[in-house]
Amino acid sequence: GENVEQHPSTLSVQEGDSAVIKCTYSDSASNYFPWYKQELGKGPQLIIDIRSNVGEKKDQRIAVTLNKTAKHFSLHITETQPEDSAVYFCAARPLLRSGNKLVFGAGTILRVKS
Amino acid sequence: EAGVTQFPSHSVIEKGQTVTLRCDPISGHDNLYWYRRVMGKEIKFLLHFVKESKQDESGMPNNRFLAERTGGTYSTLKVQPAELEDSGVYFCASSPRVGFAEAFFGQGTRLTVV
């Protein structure tokens, strides 16, 4: 089955700096890679996702890159702000397989210091 | 439109007692998932309903856990009897149909077994 590794477990950056979180996956059949942000007291919320037919996707200050050959994908946050502080989870899933369950990484606690 | 809602938000019970968690998915969503995050580790899949049918229950830890989705609307997850290792945050998620990429998460139920 799929296994997702996420690094680092914690990340502290100064406001305005960039933050990068990296994930690797094991199942080559996975073709959908979402990133979720979980703020205190709330559930995980999708912030960006990428499918395996695309190498990079960007949405304002957030971007995700995917390397299918190496089986890793990364989240990039530029010009970080205090409200970016949260726990970030990467996940992987084979879209067309029945069940569609997500396999998550262990999460990264991001702290943006002002 | 209301999001995925979960009840209760917190529950503290003694070892050996029974607890029932409830999830109301987004109206019209056929797919309902239960996940669990234990002690800061990864969010792990428990099971998946398509309407009222269990599509995949491969993540259920043992027979102390029972999930139901009568009528294909809300779902309950019962733990009986609860053990200390059942403590964690239980998330419910829903999506409109199989193959739809995004899953929408509830805020979670924090279960503490003492």
Short mmCIF file of N, CA and C in Angstrom, two decimals, chain B residues 10-59:
data_model
loop_
_atom_site.label_atom_id
_atom_site.label_comp_id
_atom_site.label_asym_id
_atom_site.label_seq_id
_atom_site.Cartn_x
_atom_site.Cartn_y
_atom_site.Cartn_z
N HIS B 10 -15.49 17.58 21.67
CA HIS B 10 -14.58 16.93 22.60
C HIS B 10 -15.35 15.88 23.39
N SER B 11 -14.63 14.80 23.77
CA SER B 11 -15.24 13.80 24.63
C SER B 11 -14.15 13.18 25.50
N VAL B 12 -14.41 13.16 26.80
CA VAL B 12 -13.50 12.52 27.74
C VAL B 12 -14.26 11.39 28.41
N ILE B 13 -13.77 10.18 28.26
CA ILE B 13 -14.45 9.03 28.84
C ILE B 13 -13.43 8.15 29.54
N GLU B 14 -13.95 7.29 30.40
CA GLU B 14 -13.07 6.36 31.11
C GLU B 14 -12.89 5.09 30.29
N LYS B 15 -11.76 4.47 30.48
CA LYS B 15 -11.47 3.19 29.82
C LYS B 15 -12.62 2.21 30.12
N GLY B 16 -13.08 1.53 29.08
CA GLY B 16 -14.15 0.56 29.25
C GLY B 16 -15.53 1.11 28.91
N GLN B 17 -15.64 2.44 28.85
CA GLN B 17 -16.93 3.03 28.51
C GLN B 17 -17.13 3.03 27.00
N THR B 18 -18.33 3.44 26.62
CA THR B 18 -18.71 3.50 25.21
C THR B 18 -18.85 4.95 24.78
N VAL B 19 -18.42 5.25 23.57
CA VAL B 19 -18.59 6.59 23.03
C VAL B 19 -19.07 6.48 21.59
N THR B 20 -19.97 7.38 21.23
CA THR B 20 -20.48 7.42 19.86
C THR B 20 -20.21 8.80 19.27
N LEU B 21 -19.52 8.82 18.16
CA LEU B 21 -19.23 10.05 17.45
C LEU B 21 -20.17 10.15 16.25
N ARG B 22 -20.54 11.38 15.95
CA ARG B 22 -21.47 11.57 14.83
C ARG B 22 -20.88 12.50 13.79
N CYS B 23 -21.20 12.23 12.54
CA CYS B 23 -20.76 13.06 11.43
C CYS B 23 -21.93 13.34 10.50
N ASP B 24 -22.15 14.62 10.21
CA ASP B 24 -23.14 15.01 9.21
C ASP B 24 -22.37 15.52 7.99
N PRO B 25 -22.40 14.80 6.89
CA PRO B 25 -21.64 15.24 5.72
C PRO B 25 -22.35 16.40 5.02
N ILE B 26 -21.72 16.94 4.04
CA ILE B 26 -22.36 17.97 3.22
C ILE B 26 -23.53 17.31 2.48
N SER B 27 -24.65 18.00 2.47
CA SER B 27 -25.86 17.46 1.87
C SER B 27 -25.61 17.04 0.41
N GLY B 28 -26.02 15.82 0.10
CA GLY B 28 -25.87 15.33 -1.27
C GLY B 28 -24.58 14.60 -1.54
N HIS B 29 -23.67 14.60 -0.57
CA HIS B 29 -22.40 13.89 -0.77
C HIS B 29 -22.60 12.41 -0.49
N ASP B 30 -22.33 11.59 -1.51
CA ASP B 30 -22.49 10.16 -1.36
C ASP B 30 -21.35 9.52 -0.56
N ASN B 31 -20.17 10.11 -0.68
CA ASN B 31 -18.99 9.52 -0.05
C ASN B 31 -18.75 10.13 1.33
N LEU B 32 -18.55 9.24 2.29
CA LEU B 32 -18.24 9.68 3.65
C LEU B 32 -17.07 8.86 4.15
N TYR B 33 -16.09 9.55 4.71
CA TYR B 33 -14.87 8.90 5.19
C TYR B 33 -14.68 9.21 6.68
N TRP B 34 -14.12 8.25 7.38
CA TRP B 34 -13.65 8.49 8.75
C TRP B 34 -12.13 8.33 8.75
N TYR B 35 -11.46 9.27 9.43
CA TYR B 35 -10.02 9.23 9.62
C TYR B 35 -9.73 9.47 11.10
N ARG B 36 -8.51 9.15 11.50
CA ARG B 36 -8.11 9.38 12.89
C ARG B 36 -6.66 9.83 12.93
N ARG B 37 -6.39 10.79 13.82
CA ARG B 37 -5.00 11.22 14.07
C ARG B 37 -4.69 10.94 15.52
N VAL B 38 -3.69 10.11 15.75
CA VAL B 38 -3.31 9.71 17.09
C VAL B 38 -1.98 10.35 17.44
N MET B 39 -1.93 11.02 18.57
CA MET B 39 -0.70 11.54 19.17
C MET B 39 0.24 12.23 18.19
N GLY B 40 -0.27 13.15 17.40
CA GLY B 40 0.58 13.93 16.52
C GLY B 40 1.16 13.19 15.34
N LYS B 41 0.64 11.99 15.09
CA LYS B 41 1.14 11.23 13.94
C LYS B 41 0.30 11.56 12.70
N GLU B 42 0.43 10.74 11.68
CA GLU B 42 -0.29 11.03 10.45
C GLU B 42 -1.78 10.78 10.64
N ILE B 43 -2.57 11.42 9.78
CA ILE B 43 -4.00 11.19 9.75
C ILE B 43 -4.20 9.87 9.02
N LYS B 44 -4.84 8.91 9.71
CA LYS B 44 -4.99 7.57 9.12
C LYS B 44 -6.43 7.27 8.74
N PHE B 45 -6.60 6.65 7.60
CA PHE B 45 -7.90 6.24 7.10
C PHE B 45 -8.49 5.14 7.97
N LEU B 46 -9.78 5.25 8.26
CA LEU B 46 -10.49 4.21 8.98
C LEU B 46 -11.44 3.47 8.04
N LEU B 47 -12.40 4.22 7.47
CA LEU B 47 -13.30 3.55 6.52
C LEU B 47 -14.00 4.54 5.62
N HIS B 48 -14.65 3.99 4.60
CA HIS B 48 -15.29 4.77 3.55
C HIS B 48 -16.68 4.20 3.26
N PHE B 49 -17.68 5.09 3.32
CA PHE B 49 -19.04 4.74 2.91
C PHE B 49 -19.32 5.34 1.54
N VAL B 50 -20.03 4.58 0.71
CA VAL B 50 -20.69 5.14 -0.46
C VAL B 50 -22.17 4.98 -0.19
N LYS B 51 -22.82 6.10 0.01
CA LYS B 51 -24.21 6.10 0.51
C LYS B 51 -24.24 5.29 1.80
N GLU B 52 -25.07 4.27 1.89
CA GLU B 52 -25.14 3.54 3.16
C GLU B 52 -24.24 2.31 3.21
N SER B 53 -23.52 2.05 2.11
CA SER B 53 -22.70 0.84 2.04
C SER B 53 -21.25 1.11 2.41
N LYS B 54 -20.66 0.17 3.13
CA LYS B 54 -19.25 0.26 3.46
C LYS B 54 -18.44 -0.15 2.23
N GLN B 55 -17.71 0.81 1.66
CA GLN B 55 -16.91 0.54 0.47
C GLN B 55 -15.55 -0.04 0.85
N ASP B 56 -14.99 0.46 1.94
CA ASP B 56 -13.65 0.05 2.36
C ASP B 56 -13.55 0.27 3.85
N GLU B 57 -13.35 -0.79 4.60
CA GLU B 57 -13.18 -0.64 6.05
C GLU B 57 -11.84 -1.21 6.48
N SER B 58 -10.89 -1.18 5.59
CA SER B 58 -9.59 -1.78 5.85
C SER B 58 -8.80 -1.08 6.96
N GLY B 59 -9.16 0.16 7.28
CA GLY B 59 -8.42 0.89 8.29
C GLY B 59 -8.98 0.78 9.70
#
